[in-house]
Every structure is written in structure tokens, then in C-alpha cells.
Short mmCIF file of C-alpha atoms in Angstrom, two decimals:
data_model
loop_
_atom_site.label_atom_id
_atom_site.label_comp_id
_atom_site.label_asym_id
_atom_site.label_seq_id
_atom_site.Cartn_x
_atom_site.Cartn_y
_atom_site.Cartn_z
CA MET A 1 6.73 3.02 21.84
CA LEU A 2 6.48 4.42 18.31
CA ARG A 3 7.31 8.05 17.78
CA GLN A 4 7.16 10.09 14.65
CA LEU A 5 10.47 11.90 14.47
CA ARG A 6 10.36 15.58 13.60
CA PHE A 7 13.67 17.27 13.08
CA GLN A 8 13.76 19.95 15.74
CA PRO A 9 17.38 19.82 16.86
CA LEU A 10 18.59 20.84 20.30
CA ALA A 11 21.75 22.07 18.63
CA ASP A 12 23.47 21.71 15.31
CA ASP A 13 26.98 22.11 14.04
CA VAL A 14 26.79 23.95 10.71
CA GLU A 15 30.39 23.07 9.79
CA THR A 16 29.97 19.29 10.11
CA GLY A 17 26.23 19.07 9.45
CA THR A 18 25.75 17.20 12.74
CA VAL A 19 22.32 17.43 14.32
CA ILE A 20 21.89 16.59 18.00
CA LEU A 21 18.49 15.12 18.89
CA SER A 22 16.96 14.83 22.32
CA MET A 23 15.81 11.19 22.07
CA THR A 24 17.61 7.88 21.93
CA TYR A 25 16.06 5.18 19.78
CA ASP A 26 16.71 1.49 19.36
CA TYR A 27 15.69 1.70 15.70
CA ILE A 28 15.10 4.46 13.19
CA VAL A 29 12.96 3.40 10.24
CA VAL A 30 13.32 5.51 7.12
CA GLY A 31 10.18 5.63 4.99
CA ARG A 32 6.65 6.15 6.29
CA GLY A 33 5.01 4.14 3.55
CA LEU A 34 3.37 0.77 3.86
CA MET A 35 6.54 -1.20 4.57
CA GLY A 36 8.21 1.35 6.84
CA ALA A 37 5.06 1.82 8.89
CA ALA A 38 4.65 -1.94 9.28
CA ALA A 39 8.28 -2.40 10.33
CA ALA A 40 8.03 0.43 12.85
CA ARG A 41 4.76 -0.90 14.26
CA HIS A 42 6.18 -4.39 14.80
CA LEU A 43 9.41 -3.13 16.35
CA SER A 44 7.42 -0.87 18.65
CA SER A 45 5.03 -3.67 19.65
CA TRP A 46 8.07 -5.71 20.73
CA GLY A 47 9.07 -2.96 23.16
CA HIS A 48 11.71 -1.16 21.10
CA ARG A 49 11.99 2.62 20.97
CA VAL A 50 11.37 3.44 17.32
CA ALA A 51 11.53 6.65 15.30
CA LEU A 52 9.76 6.73 11.94
CA ILE A 53 11.14 9.20 9.42
CA GLY A 54 9.50 10.16 6.15
CA LEU A 55 7.60 12.73 4.20
CA ASP A 56 4.20 13.90 5.38
CA GLU A 57 1.21 13.49 3.15
CA PRO A 58 0.47 16.65 1.13
CA PRO A 59 -1.34 19.23 3.28
CA ASN A 60 -3.73 20.05 0.42
CA ARG A 61 -4.52 17.44 -2.21
CA LYS A 62 -6.01 19.98 -4.61
CA THR A 63 -2.89 22.14 -4.81
CA HIS A 64 -0.31 19.37 -4.41
CA PRO A 65 1.88 19.48 -7.55
CA GLY A 66 2.85 15.80 -7.54
CA ILE A 67 0.99 12.56 -7.92
CA PHE A 68 -1.53 11.57 -5.27
CA ALA A 69 -3.59 8.51 -6.18
CA SER A 70 -2.33 5.37 -4.48
CA HIS A 71 0.98 6.68 -3.24
CA TYR A 72 -0.12 8.24 0.03
CA ASP A 73 -1.73 6.45 2.94
CA GLU A 74 -5.20 7.97 2.72
CA GLY A 75 -5.51 6.82 -0.87
CA ARG A 76 -3.36 3.70 -0.63
CA ILE A 77 -4.32 0.99 -3.07
CA THR A 78 -3.66 -2.58 -2.10
CA ARG A 79 -4.76 -5.71 -3.89
CA ILE A 80 -4.76 -9.37 -3.11
CA ILE A 81 -3.54 -10.55 -6.53
CA ASP A 82 -0.55 -9.44 -8.54
CA PRO A 83 1.40 -10.98 -11.43
CA ASP A 84 4.25 -11.56 -8.98
CA TYR A 85 3.20 -14.56 -6.87
CA GLN A 86 5.45 -13.72 -3.90
CA TRP A 87 4.17 -10.14 -3.77
CA ALA A 88 0.57 -11.34 -3.96
CA GLN A 89 1.19 -13.90 -1.21
CA PHE A 90 2.70 -11.17 0.98
CA ALA A 91 -0.22 -8.84 0.23
CA GLN A 92 -2.77 -11.55 1.03
CA LYS A 93 -1.17 -12.14 4.43
CA ALA A 94 -0.96 -8.41 5.13
CA ILE A 95 -4.59 -7.74 4.15
CA ALA A 96 -5.71 -10.58 6.43
CA ARG A 97 -4.27 -8.56 9.33
CA TYR A 98 -6.09 -5.32 8.52
CA ARG A 99 -9.30 -6.06 10.43
CA PRO A 100 -7.51 -7.11 13.64
CA LEU A 101 -5.36 -3.98 13.37
CA GLU A 102 -8.50 -1.85 12.95
CA GLN A 103 -9.98 -3.46 16.06
CA GLN A 104 -6.78 -2.95 18.03
CA THR A 105 -6.40 0.71 17.10
CA GLY A 106 -10.05 1.71 16.75
CA ILE A 107 -9.19 3.21 13.34
CA THR A 108 -11.11 1.95 10.32
CA PHE A 109 -8.82 2.30 7.32
CA TYR A 110 -9.63 -0.50 4.89
CA GLY A 111 -12.56 -0.79 2.53
CA GLU A 112 -12.83 -3.50 -0.09
CA VAL A 113 -13.73 -2.18 -3.52
CA GLY A 114 -12.58 -4.88 -5.92
CA HIS A 115 -9.92 -4.96 -8.62
CA LEU A 116 -10.50 -4.50 -12.33
CA ALA A 117 -7.80 -5.55 -14.79
CA VAL A 118 -8.54 -5.53 -18.52
CA GLY A 119 -6.57 -5.92 -21.72
CA GLU A 120 -6.50 -7.09 -25.31
CA PRO A 121 -6.23 -10.83 -26.08
CA GLN A 122 -2.69 -10.52 -27.49
CA GLY A 123 0.51 -8.84 -26.35
CA GLU A 124 1.69 -7.57 -22.99
CA SER A 125 -1.77 -7.09 -21.51
CA ALA A 126 -2.67 -10.71 -22.31
CA ALA A 127 0.49 -11.89 -20.52
CA TYR A 128 -0.33 -9.64 -17.56
CA LEU A 129 -3.88 -10.99 -17.29
CA ALA A 130 -2.63 -14.58 -17.60
CA ALA A 131 -0.14 -13.95 -14.77
CA LEU A 132 -2.93 -12.48 -12.62
CA GLN A 133 -5.11 -15.52 -13.30
CA ASN A 134 -2.22 -17.87 -12.45
CA THR A 135 -1.64 -16.08 -9.14
CA ALA A 136 -5.37 -16.07 -8.35
CA ASP A 137 -5.52 -19.82 -9.00
CA ARG A 138 -2.45 -20.52 -6.83
CA LEU A 139 -3.79 -18.43 -3.93
CA ASP A 140 -7.38 -19.64 -4.32
CA VAL A 141 -8.67 -16.10 -4.96
CA GLN A 142 -12.10 -15.94 -6.60
CA VAL A 143 -12.08 -13.94 -9.85
CA GLN A 144 -14.76 -13.19 -12.39
CA LEU A 145 -13.72 -13.15 -16.04
CA LEU A 146 -15.69 -10.95 -18.41
CA LYS A 147 -15.48 -10.25 -22.15
CA GLY A 148 -16.00 -6.99 -24.05
CA LYS A 149 -19.81 -6.84 -24.10
CA GLU A 150 -20.11 -7.86 -20.44
CA LEU A 151 -17.38 -5.39 -19.45
CA ARG A 152 -19.04 -2.54 -21.35
CA SER A 153 -22.38 -3.33 -19.71
CA ARG A 154 -20.93 -3.51 -16.20
CA PHE A 155 -18.53 -0.56 -16.60
CA PRO A 156 -20.22 1.80 -19.09
CA TYR A 157 -17.97 4.71 -18.11
CA PHE A 158 -14.93 2.98 -19.69
CA SER A 159 -14.22 2.77 -23.42
CA ILE A 160 -13.85 -0.99 -23.88
CA SER A 161 -13.53 -2.77 -27.22
CA ALA A 162 -15.34 -5.98 -28.07
CA GLN A 163 -12.00 -7.87 -27.95
CA THR A 164 -11.11 -6.66 -24.46
CA GLY A 165 -11.24 -9.14 -21.63
CA GLY A 166 -10.51 -9.07 -17.96
#
């Protein structure tokens, strides 16, 4: 059984900072992000009593003073390739489990939209793109390589130089 833990103490000791909670858990997972949520889900599915602790998503995206983008669950970005082979392998295995999880929970949360990575032919961006290509090759992930003119035609809303590739 997975419970989201809200701190509403039965009693607290101001001098020691001790908070007394009303539930007993087998595990308390700190961090409600991708990894914490996955750990809590698996522990719970194995019959453990689990509390998941972490920040809520911002109540109002428009007035939230911090970053939003990919760092909260409703806007989470996940990709199947990464320059780090182990991370990409982990992500590929995780993404393969999304559809069964959607079927199990009845909650549709994943939509494929693609991944665009571009850079100049020299320097750090070239090394990054080469690492992405290496990972894609090792994991048998289909990629489409485009050059400046093709990129500009396909993505006219970006400012892309003729030397850019991706």
C-alpha cells in the first residue's frame, strides 16, 4: 500500500524537534520524482507499507517563481537515448514499462514526441552528438540525421546555421 505522507503530527516536542506520526511504515522514500516514485511503487507492489515524501508540484504554473519545464511530473521529459550509455539503457527499459503501467492504472501519462539534438560540427556539441549516435547504435535506436538546410526546412521556428547538424 503506497501512501503519500503529509506531515500532520499527532504531537510534537518543540524542544527536541521530534514529530510523532500516526502510521508505521516499512519504508519511507524521500523524493517524489521519477526515481523515488518508481522505488515506492515497486516496494508497495511487493506488499510493503511505504510513505513517499517530497515536494508537491507548483499549485499554479503561471505564478510559480522557479523552473517548471521537465522537472515536475506533468511536464517530465524522458528520452530513450543519452550520451551516457548506462543511463540510456536504464531509460529504454523504463520507457518500455510505461504502456503496461498505463494499462494497470488506467492513467495515460506518456506521449511520444521525438527528440531533437543539434550542434555545430566542431567542439563540445559535436562530441555530444557523436556520443548520442554511439548510444543509439549500441541500443539499436533508429535516428534520423539532418544537416543545416534540412533542419531549417523541418524546424523553421529555430535559428539554425548551414553548418549545424543533428
